[in-house]
C-alpha cells in the first residue's frame, strides 16, 4: 500500500505541475479578461450582496445559506493542514502562488456559480439543484459529459472527501485527548479514544445529513461564519502581538515565490516547488474551478444568477486571501524552531505554531477547531454528492438516502483507517473534476458574459435588484432550457435593460 500511495502521489504531482495548474490559471485569466476583471470591479457589490443575502428564500434555501454551505467546504482542514503542507514542501513562496490562484480563481468561481444558477432545476421538495453536471447537460447539450462529471463527484465527495476530512481531524483529536492509550482487545488495534471519535463522527454527521440539504443549510448558516471568525481572530491576535515580524514575513513570501532555491532553513522552496505546492493546495482549499461549490450555489433562491456568482466569488477571497494567509503568517512568525521541531508535519504544524506563541493550553481548543473545520466540510461534501446523485437518478428519494448513509459511514471509516492512498488519490480525482469543469466554463463563457451584461445593464438603468429572464433575453446566446427562469414576467425587466445596445 505504501508503494501505491507513493505512485499516486507522483501521478498527482505530475498532473498538477504539467496540466491542472496551467489550465486553471489560464482559464481564470481568460475569464478575468472577458469580464473586465469582474472580481475587482464588482468587489463592493460582492460584499453588499452577502450583507443582504439572508432573506428572500421563499421557503427554499437562501443565498446566504448556499454561500455558507460552500464556505463550510472551503474553510476546512485545507486551510490548516494544506497551508502547512504548502509551506513545508514549497516554502514561503507557495503562499504567493496560492494568492495568484485565488485572485484569478475569483473570476472562475463567479462563472461556475452563475452558470449553476442559470441551468438549475427545481427539485420535488421545491428547492433547487444544479452544478456542472446540469450546465454541461443544459448548456453544452452533453448529457454524457454531465453524467460523467456527476459520477466522479458522487464518488469523490461521497466517499473520498468525507473520509479524508474525518481522517484529518481524528488523528488530531486522539493525539490531544487520548494519546498514550493502549489498543482495546478485539477491536483491530483501535484505542478507546479512536472508537469514541468514530462514534461521534457518525452521530454528528448522520443527525445533519439525514435531514437533507435544508438541514445542512441551517447548520452551516451559523457554523461556517462563526468558525472562520474565531480562527481568524485567534491568528490576528498573534499577528498583532508580533508586528515587528509582519513585514519580514511578507518579504519572505514574495522573495520565496521567485527564488531558485529555498530561502529558509527547515522549509522547502525553489520556484517550481513553490508554484506546484501553492497551486495544488490553493485549489484544494478554495475549490475555484473544481466544480464542487457550484452545486451549493445552485440551491439558492435568487432573482438573478449574478447575485450568487458575486457571493461565491467572495468566498474564494475569504478562504485564501484571509484564512489561508492567516495560517501562513502564524507558522512563519513561529520561526524555524517550530518548522524543524521533532515530529513536525502538516497535520500538527499550525497547532505547534499557535502553541509556541500562546502556550500549550491552545492544543485542545485547536483540536476542537480542526474537528469543526473538517466536520463542516463533511456535511458540505454530502450536499455536493446528493445534488449529483439527483442529476443521475432524476431526484429519486431512495438515491438521496443512499448518499446520506454512504456519507455518514465513509466519514466514520475515515476516522479509524489509515488513508495514505486516499489522501493521494484525492488530488487525482480533483484534477479530473477540475479539468472537465474548466472545459465547460470555457465552452459556456458566452452565457456567463451575457448574464453579467444583463445584470449590469439593469443596474445602469437604476434597477436596485435586477431580475433575470431566461427567455427572449438578447444578452444570451439562446433561451435557457427548463422553466426555472421562464416564468419571470416581462414587466419585471425594464426596457432600458433589454433594449440597450450591446
mmCIF file of C-alpha atoms in Angstrom, residues 30-297:
data_model
loop_
_atom_site.group_PDB
_atom_site.id
_atom_site.type_symbol
_atom_site.label_atom_id
_atom_site.label_comp_id
_atom_site.label_asym_id
_atom_site.label_seq_id
_atom_site.Cartn_x
_atom_site.Cartn_y
_atom_site.Cartn_z
ATOM 1 C CA UNK A 30 -9.321 34.251 -19.734
ATOM 2 C CA UNK A 31 -12.493 34.703 -17.684
ATOM 3 C CA UNK A 32 -10.965 37.714 -15.949
ATOM 4 C CA UNK A 33 -10.227 39.369 -19.308
ATOM 5 C CA UNK A 34 -13.612 38.746 -20.926
ATOM 6 C CA UNK A 35 -15.426 40.090 -17.837
ATOM 7 C CA UNK A 36 -13.068 43.062 -17.493
ATOM 8 C CA UNK A 37 -11.900 41.791 -14.100
ATOM 9 C CA UNK A 38 -15.321 41.164 -12.587
ATOM 10 C CA UNK A 39 -13.672 40.193 -9.276
ATOM 11 C CA UNK A 40 -12.104 43.656 -8.984
ATOM 12 C CA UNK A 41 -14.828 45.862 -10.495
ATOM 13 C CA UNK A 42 -17.625 44.297 -8.501
ATOM 14 C CA UNK A 43 -15.887 43.609 -5.180
ATOM 15 C CA UNK A 44 -18.092 46.197 -3.381
ATOM 16 C CA UNK A 45 -21.176 44.549 -4.929
ATOM 17 C CA UNK A 46 -19.971 41.178 -3.625
ATOM 18 C CA UNK A 47 -19.766 42.478 -0.079
ATOM 19 C CA UNK A 48 -23.153 44.209 -0.424
ATOM 20 C CA UNK A 49 -24.705 41.045 -1.771
ATOM 21 C CA UNK A 50 -23.520 38.955 1.166
ATOM 22 C CA UNK A 51 -24.795 41.560 3.621
ATOM 23 C CA UNK A 52 -28.327 41.288 2.236
ATOM 24 C CA UNK A 53 -28.408 37.597 1.358
ATOM 25 C CA UNK A 54 -30.195 36.092 4.364
ATOM 26 C CA UNK A 55 -33.697 36.920 3.108
ATOM 27 C CA UNK A 56 -35.711 36.103 0.010
ATOM 28 C CA UNK A 57 -35.542 32.310 0.204
ATOM 29 C CA UNK A 58 -39.319 31.974 -0.175
ATOM 30 C CA UNK A 59 -39.391 28.608 1.536
ATOM 31 C CA UNK A 60 -36.252 27.371 -0.212
ATOM 32 C CA UNK A 61 -32.583 27.927 0.592
ATOM 33 C CA UNK A 62 -31.402 31.497 0.975
ATOM 34 C CA UNK A 63 -28.479 32.951 -0.915
ATOM 35 C CA UNK A 64 -26.531 33.212 2.342
ATOM 36 C CA UNK A 65 -27.254 29.589 3.273
ATOM 37 C CA UNK A 66 -25.944 28.408 -0.107
ATOM 38 C CA UNK A 67 -22.871 30.589 0.422
ATOM 39 C CA UNK A 68 -22.413 29.118 3.914
ATOM 40 C CA UNK A 69 -22.542 25.552 2.561
ATOM 41 C CA UNK A 70 -19.739 26.261 0.092
ATOM 42 C CA UNK A 71 -17.818 28.290 2.703
ATOM 43 C CA UNK A 72 -18.080 25.326 5.084
ATOM 44 C CA UNK A 73 -16.462 23.149 2.419
ATOM 45 C CA UNK A 74 -13.821 25.729 1.524
ATOM 46 C CA UNK A 75 -12.792 26.668 5.052
ATOM 47 C CA UNK A 76 -11.748 23.209 6.180
ATOM 48 C CA UNK A 77 -8.572 21.342 7.043
ATOM 49 C CA UNK A 78 -7.052 22.607 3.794
ATOM 50 C CA UNK A 79 -6.731 25.980 5.498
ATOM 51 C CA UNK A 80 -4.758 24.386 8.335
ATOM 52 C CA UNK A 81 -3.080 21.229 7.032
ATOM 53 C CA UNK A 82 -2.940 22.318 3.393
ATOM 54 C CA UNK A 83 -1.189 25.607 4.104
ATOM 55 C CA UNK A 84 1.284 23.846 6.400
ATOM 56 C CA UNK A 85 1.999 21.263 3.686
ATOM 57 C CA UNK A 86 2.481 24.020 1.103
ATOM 58 C CA UNK A 87 4.999 25.762 3.365
ATOM 59 C CA UNK A 88 6.926 22.607 4.268
ATOM 60 C CA UNK A 89 7.229 21.472 0.647
ATOM 61 C CA UNK A 90 7.131 24.740 -1.285
ATOM 62 C CA UNK A 91 8.447 27.299 1.183
ATOM 63 C CA UNK A 92 7.001 30.757 1.864
ATOM 64 C CA UNK A 93 6.729 31.426 -1.884
ATOM 65 C CA UNK A 94 3.940 28.832 -2.127
ATOM 66 C CA UNK A 95 1.653 31.298 -0.328
ATOM 67 C CA UNK A 96 2.226 33.873 -3.077
ATOM 68 C CA UNK A 97 1.073 31.381 -5.692
ATOM 69 C CA UNK A 98 -1.920 30.495 -3.533
ATOM 70 C CA UNK A 99 -2.823 34.201 -3.740
ATOM 71 C CA UNK A 100 -2.464 34.157 -7.536
ATOM 72 C CA UNK A 101 -4.695 31.087 -7.818
ATOM 73 C CA UNK A 102 -7.275 32.751 -5.573
ATOM 74 C CA UNK A 103 -7.335 36.109 -7.380
ATOM 75 C CA UNK A 104 -7.814 34.612 -10.838
ATOM 76 C CA UNK A 105 -9.963 31.899 -9.282
ATOM 77 C CA UNK A 106 -12.460 34.509 -8.113
ATOM 78 C CA UNK A 107 -13.440 35.014 -11.761
ATOM 79 C CA UNK A 108 -13.677 31.250 -12.237
ATOM 80 C CA UNK A 109 -15.850 30.909 -9.128
ATOM 81 C CA UNK A 110 -18.091 33.705 -10.383
ATOM 82 C CA UNK A 111 -18.632 31.926 -13.707
ATOM 83 C CA UNK A 112 -19.317 28.455 -12.326
ATOM 84 C CA UNK A 113 -21.752 29.739 -9.691
ATOM 85 C CA UNK A 114 -23.564 31.960 -12.189
ATOM 86 C CA UNK A 115 -23.874 29.135 -14.720
ATOM 87 C CA UNK A 116 -25.070 26.794 -11.972
ATOM 88 C CA UNK A 117 -27.869 29.253 -11.248
ATOM 89 C CA UNK A 118 -28.769 29.714 -14.927
ATOM 90 C CA UNK A 119 -29.125 25.990 -15.645
ATOM 91 C CA UNK A 120 -30.502 24.814 -12.296
ATOM 92 C CA UNK A 121 -33.633 22.664 -11.976
ATOM 93 C CA UNK A 122 -36.406 22.576 -9.392
ATOM 94 C CA UNK A 123 -36.499 19.508 -7.149
ATOM 95 C CA UNK A 124 -39.631 17.777 -5.923
ATOM 96 C CA UNK A 125 -39.344 19.406 -2.483
ATOM 97 C CA UNK A 126 -39.394 22.893 -4.003
ATOM 98 C CA UNK A 127 -35.674 23.562 -3.612
ATOM 99 C CA UNK A 128 -33.216 23.794 -6.499
ATOM 100 C CA UNK A 129 -30.485 21.503 -7.801
ATOM 101 C CA UNK A 130 -27.713 22.441 -10.180
ATOM 102 C CA UNK A 131 -23.990 22.496 -10.854
ATOM 103 C CA UNK A 132 -21.530 21.466 -13.566
ATOM 104 C CA UNK A 133 -23.452 18.318 -14.493
ATOM 105 C CA UNK A 134 -26.553 20.434 -15.085
ATOM 106 C CA UNK A 135 -24.856 23.167 -17.126
ATOM 107 C CA UNK A 136 -22.967 20.570 -19.146
ATOM 108 C CA UNK A 137 -26.250 18.868 -19.996
ATOM 109 C CA UNK A 138 -28.324 22.046 -20.405
ATOM 110 C CA UNK A 139 -25.787 24.488 -21.805
ATOM 111 C CA UNK A 140 -23.446 22.217 -23.761
ATOM 112 C CA UNK A 141 -26.226 19.769 -24.646
ATOM 113 C CA UNK A 142 -23.987 16.927 -23.457
ATOM 114 C CA UNK A 143 -25.747 14.599 -21.039
ATOM 115 C CA UNK A 144 -22.840 12.168 -21.356
ATOM 116 C CA UNK A 145 -20.310 14.724 -20.117
ATOM 117 C CA UNK A 146 -22.682 15.835 -17.381
ATOM 118 C CA UNK A 147 -23.244 12.253 -16.316
ATOM 119 C CA UNK A 148 -19.518 11.559 -16.239
ATOM 120 C CA UNK A 149 -18.899 14.587 -14.056
ATOM 121 C CA UNK A 150 -21.789 13.617 -11.765
ATOM 122 C CA UNK A 151 -20.441 10.078 -11.249
ATOM 123 C CA UNK A 152 -16.961 11.377 -10.416
ATOM 124 C CA UNK A 153 -18.414 13.932 -7.993
ATOM 125 C CA UNK A 154 -20.660 11.420 -6.233
ATOM 126 C CA UNK A 155 -17.698 9.095 -5.670
ATOM 127 C CA UNK A 156 -15.216 11.811 -4.772
ATOM 128 C CA UNK A 157 -17.480 13.774 -2.430
ATOM 129 C CA UNK A 158 -19.482 10.865 -1.050
ATOM 130 C CA UNK A 159 -16.542 8.562 -0.348
ATOM 131 C CA UNK A 160 -13.186 10.296 -0.652
ATOM 132 C CA UNK A 161 -13.597 13.831 0.713
ATOM 133 C CA UNK A 162 -15.741 12.731 3.649
ATOM 134 C CA UNK A 163 -13.230 10.059 4.702
ATOM 135 C CA UNK A 164 -10.218 12.318 4.121
ATOM 136 C CA UNK A 165 -11.699 15.107 6.242
ATOM 137 C CA UNK A 166 -12.589 12.784 9.122
ATOM 138 C CA UNK A 167 -9.165 11.150 8.871
ATOM 139 C CA UNK A 168 -7.590 14.582 9.235
ATOM 140 C CA UNK A 169 -9.360 15.569 12.440
ATOM 141 C CA UNK A 170 -9.436 12.104 14.036
ATOM 142 C CA UNK A 171 -5.674 11.964 14.453
ATOM 143 C CA UNK A 172 -5.633 15.443 15.964
ATOM 144 C CA UNK A 173 -8.402 14.658 18.462
ATOM 145 C CA UNK A 174 -6.883 11.333 19.508
ATOM 146 C CA UNK A 175 -3.482 12.922 19.993
ATOM 147 C CA UNK A 176 -4.961 15.759 22.044
ATOM 148 C CA UNK A 177 -7.305 13.738 24.263
ATOM 149 C CA UNK A 178 -6.321 10.078 24.054
ATOM 150 C CA UNK A 179 -2.583 9.825 23.491
ATOM 151 C CA UNK A 180 -0.873 7.053 25.389
ATOM 152 C CA UNK A 181 -3.860 4.732 25.396
ATOM 153 C CA UNK A 182 -3.308 1.085 24.572
ATOM 154 C CA UNK A 183 -5.351 -0.763 21.958
ATOM 155 C CA UNK A 184 -8.511 -2.489 23.112
ATOM 156 C CA UNK A 185 -8.609 -6.278 22.603
ATOM 157 C CA UNK A 186 -10.947 -7.417 19.854
ATOM 158 C CA UNK A 187 -11.145 -4.049 18.104
ATOM 159 C CA UNK A 188 -8.431 -4.449 15.476
ATOM 160 C CA UNK A 189 -5.823 -2.440 17.323
ATOM 161 C CA UNK A 190 -8.062 0.587 17.900
ATOM 162 C CA UNK A 191 -7.960 2.549 21.149
ATOM 163 C CA UNK A 192 -10.947 3.727 23.150
ATOM 164 C CA UNK A 193 -10.281 7.301 22.007
ATOM 165 C CA UNK A 194 -10.371 6.240 18.352
ATOM 166 C CA UNK A 195 -13.674 4.411 18.833
ATOM 167 C CA UNK A 196 -15.191 7.397 20.632
ATOM 168 C CA UNK A 197 -14.111 9.743 17.819
ATOM 169 C CA UNK A 198 -15.530 7.346 15.205
ATOM 170 C CA UNK A 199 -18.862 7.084 17.047
ATOM 171 C CA UNK A 200 -19.009 10.862 17.495
ATOM 172 C CA UNK A 201 -18.311 11.332 13.804
ATOM 173 C CA UNK A 202 -21.154 9.043 12.778
ATOM 174 C CA UNK A 203 -23.705 10.581 15.135
ATOM 175 C CA UNK A 204 -22.897 14.206 14.287
ATOM 176 C CA UNK A 205 -22.779 13.510 10.558
ATOM 177 C CA UNK A 206 -25.951 11.433 10.466
ATOM 178 C CA UNK A 207 -28.017 13.842 12.561
ATOM 179 C CA UNK A 208 -27.429 16.586 9.985
ATOM 180 C CA UNK A 209 -27.213 14.835 6.600
ATOM 181 C CA UNK A 210 -30.210 12.598 7.320
ATOM 182 C CA UNK A 211 -32.233 15.803 7.400
ATOM 183 C CA UNK A 212 -31.268 16.574 3.810
ATOM 184 C CA UNK A 213 -29.877 19.701 2.185
ATOM 185 C CA UNK A 214 -32.150 22.065 4.130
ATOM 186 C CA UNK A 215 -30.730 20.665 7.367
ATOM 187 C CA UNK A 216 -27.172 21.228 6.188
ATOM 188 C CA UNK A 217 -28.072 24.784 5.154
ATOM 189 C CA UNK A 218 -29.485 25.582 8.604
ATOM 190 C CA UNK A 219 -26.367 24.268 10.372
ATOM 191 C CA UNK A 220 -23.737 25.788 8.099
ATOM 192 C CA UNK A 221 -25.550 29.150 8.076
ATOM 193 C CA UNK A 222 -24.253 29.860 11.568
ATOM 194 C CA UNK A 223 -21.380 27.384 11.945
ATOM 195 C CA UNK A 224 -19.290 28.344 8.904
ATOM 196 C CA UNK A 225 -19.071 32.093 9.573
ATOM 197 C CA UNK A 226 -18.506 31.625 13.326
ATOM 198 C CA UNK A 227 -15.697 29.102 12.937
ATOM 199 C CA UNK A 228 -13.964 31.264 10.333
ATOM 200 C CA UNK A 229 -14.230 34.367 12.521
ATOM 201 C CA UNK A 230 -12.903 32.563 15.619
ATOM 202 C CA UNK A 231 -9.929 31.179 13.730
ATOM 203 C CA UNK A 232 -9.081 34.483 12.051
ATOM 204 C CA UNK A 233 -9.444 36.359 15.359
ATOM 205 C CA UNK A 234 -7.039 33.934 17.054
ATOM 206 C CA UNK A 235 -4.484 34.301 14.302
ATOM 207 C CA UNK A 236 -4.965 38.067 14.074
ATOM 208 C CA UNK A 237 -4.124 38.382 17.771
ATOM 209 C CA UNK A 238 -0.851 36.551 17.165
ATOM 210 C CA UNK A 239 -0.022 38.779 14.211
ATOM 211 C CA UNK A 240 -0.808 41.973 16.144
ATOM 212 C CA UNK A 241 1.446 40.902 19.004
ATOM 213 C CA UNK A 242 4.246 40.252 16.512
ATOM 214 C CA UNK A 243 4.014 43.328 14.299
ATOM 215 C CA UNK A 244 7.785 43.553 14.061
ATOM 216 C CA UNK A 245 7.810 40.234 12.193
ATOM 217 C CA UNK A 246 4.949 41.130 9.840
ATOM 218 C CA UNK A 247 6.977 42.963 7.167
ATOM 219 C CA UNK A 248 9.721 40.331 7.283
ATOM 220 C CA UNK A 249 7.190 37.517 6.767
ATOM 221 C CA UNK A 250 5.642 39.351 3.825
ATOM 222 C CA UNK A 251 9.088 39.728 2.294
ATOM 223 C CA UNK A 252 9.787 36.007 2.751
ATOM 224 C CA UNK A 253 6.601 35.158 0.840
ATOM 225 C CA UNK A 254 7.358 37.477 -2.096
ATOM 226 C CA UNK A 255 11.058 36.546 -2.336
ATOM 227 C CA UNK A 256 10.309 32.850 -1.980
ATOM 228 C CA UNK A 257 7.890 32.930 -4.918
ATOM 229 C CA UNK A 258 10.735 33.626 -7.331
ATOM 230 C CA UNK A 259 13.782 32.210 -5.531
ATOM 231 C CA UNK A 260 15.590 29.431 -7.427
ATOM 232 C CA UNK A 261 16.498 27.746 -4.124
ATOM 233 C CA UNK A 262 14.874 27.541 -0.672
ATOM 234 C CA UNK A 263 15.416 30.791 1.246
ATOM 235 C CA UNK A 264 14.620 29.496 4.752
ATOM 236 C CA UNK A 265 16.080 26.507 6.539
ATOM 237 C CA UNK A 266 13.582 23.852 7.521
ATOM 238 C CA UNK A 267 11.146 24.740 4.736
ATOM 239 C CA UNK A 268 11.025 23.640 1.119
ATOM 240 C CA UNK A 269 11.334 26.058 -1.741
ATOM 241 C CA UNK A 270 12.509 26.868 -5.230
ATOM 242 C CA UNK A 271 10.325 28.323 -7.950
ATOM 243 C CA UNK A 272 8.740 25.102 -9.182
ATOM 244 C CA UNK A 273 8.224 23.733 -5.673
ATOM 245 C CA UNK A 274 6.539 26.994 -4.676
ATOM 246 C CA UNK A 275 4.333 27.098 -7.777
ATOM 247 C CA UNK A 276 3.295 23.440 -7.656
ATOM 248 C CA UNK A 277 2.543 23.308 -3.944
ATOM 249 C CA UNK A 278 0.918 26.720 -3.836
ATOM 250 C CA UNK A 279 -1.333 25.886 -6.769
ATOM 251 C CA UNK A 280 -2.226 22.400 -5.588
ATOM 252 C CA UNK A 281 -3.007 23.410 -2.020
ATOM 253 C CA UNK A 282 -4.744 26.581 -3.183
ATOM 254 C CA UNK A 283 -7.079 24.530 -5.355
ATOM 255 C CA UNK A 284 -7.749 22.027 -2.565
ATOM 256 C CA UNK A 285 -8.587 24.877 -0.216
ATOM 257 C CA UNK A 286 -10.652 27.376 -2.234
ATOM 258 C CA UNK A 287 -12.157 24.934 -4.786
ATOM 259 C CA UNK A 288 -12.343 27.601 -7.516
ATOM 260 C CA UNK A 289 -12.812 25.847 -10.847
ATOM 261 C CA UNK A 290 -13.081 22.438 -9.249
ATOM 262 C CA UNK A 291 -16.802 22.210 -9.858
ATOM 263 C CA UNK A 292 -17.893 21.404 -6.309
ATOM 264 C CA UNK A 293 -19.009 24.797 -4.958
ATOM 265 C CA UNK A 294 -21.459 25.401 -7.867
ATOM 266 C CA UNK A 295 -23.530 22.503 -6.556
ATOM 267 C CA UNK A 296 -24.199 24.571 -3.437
ATOM 268 C CA UNK A 297 -24.558 27.844 -5.354
#
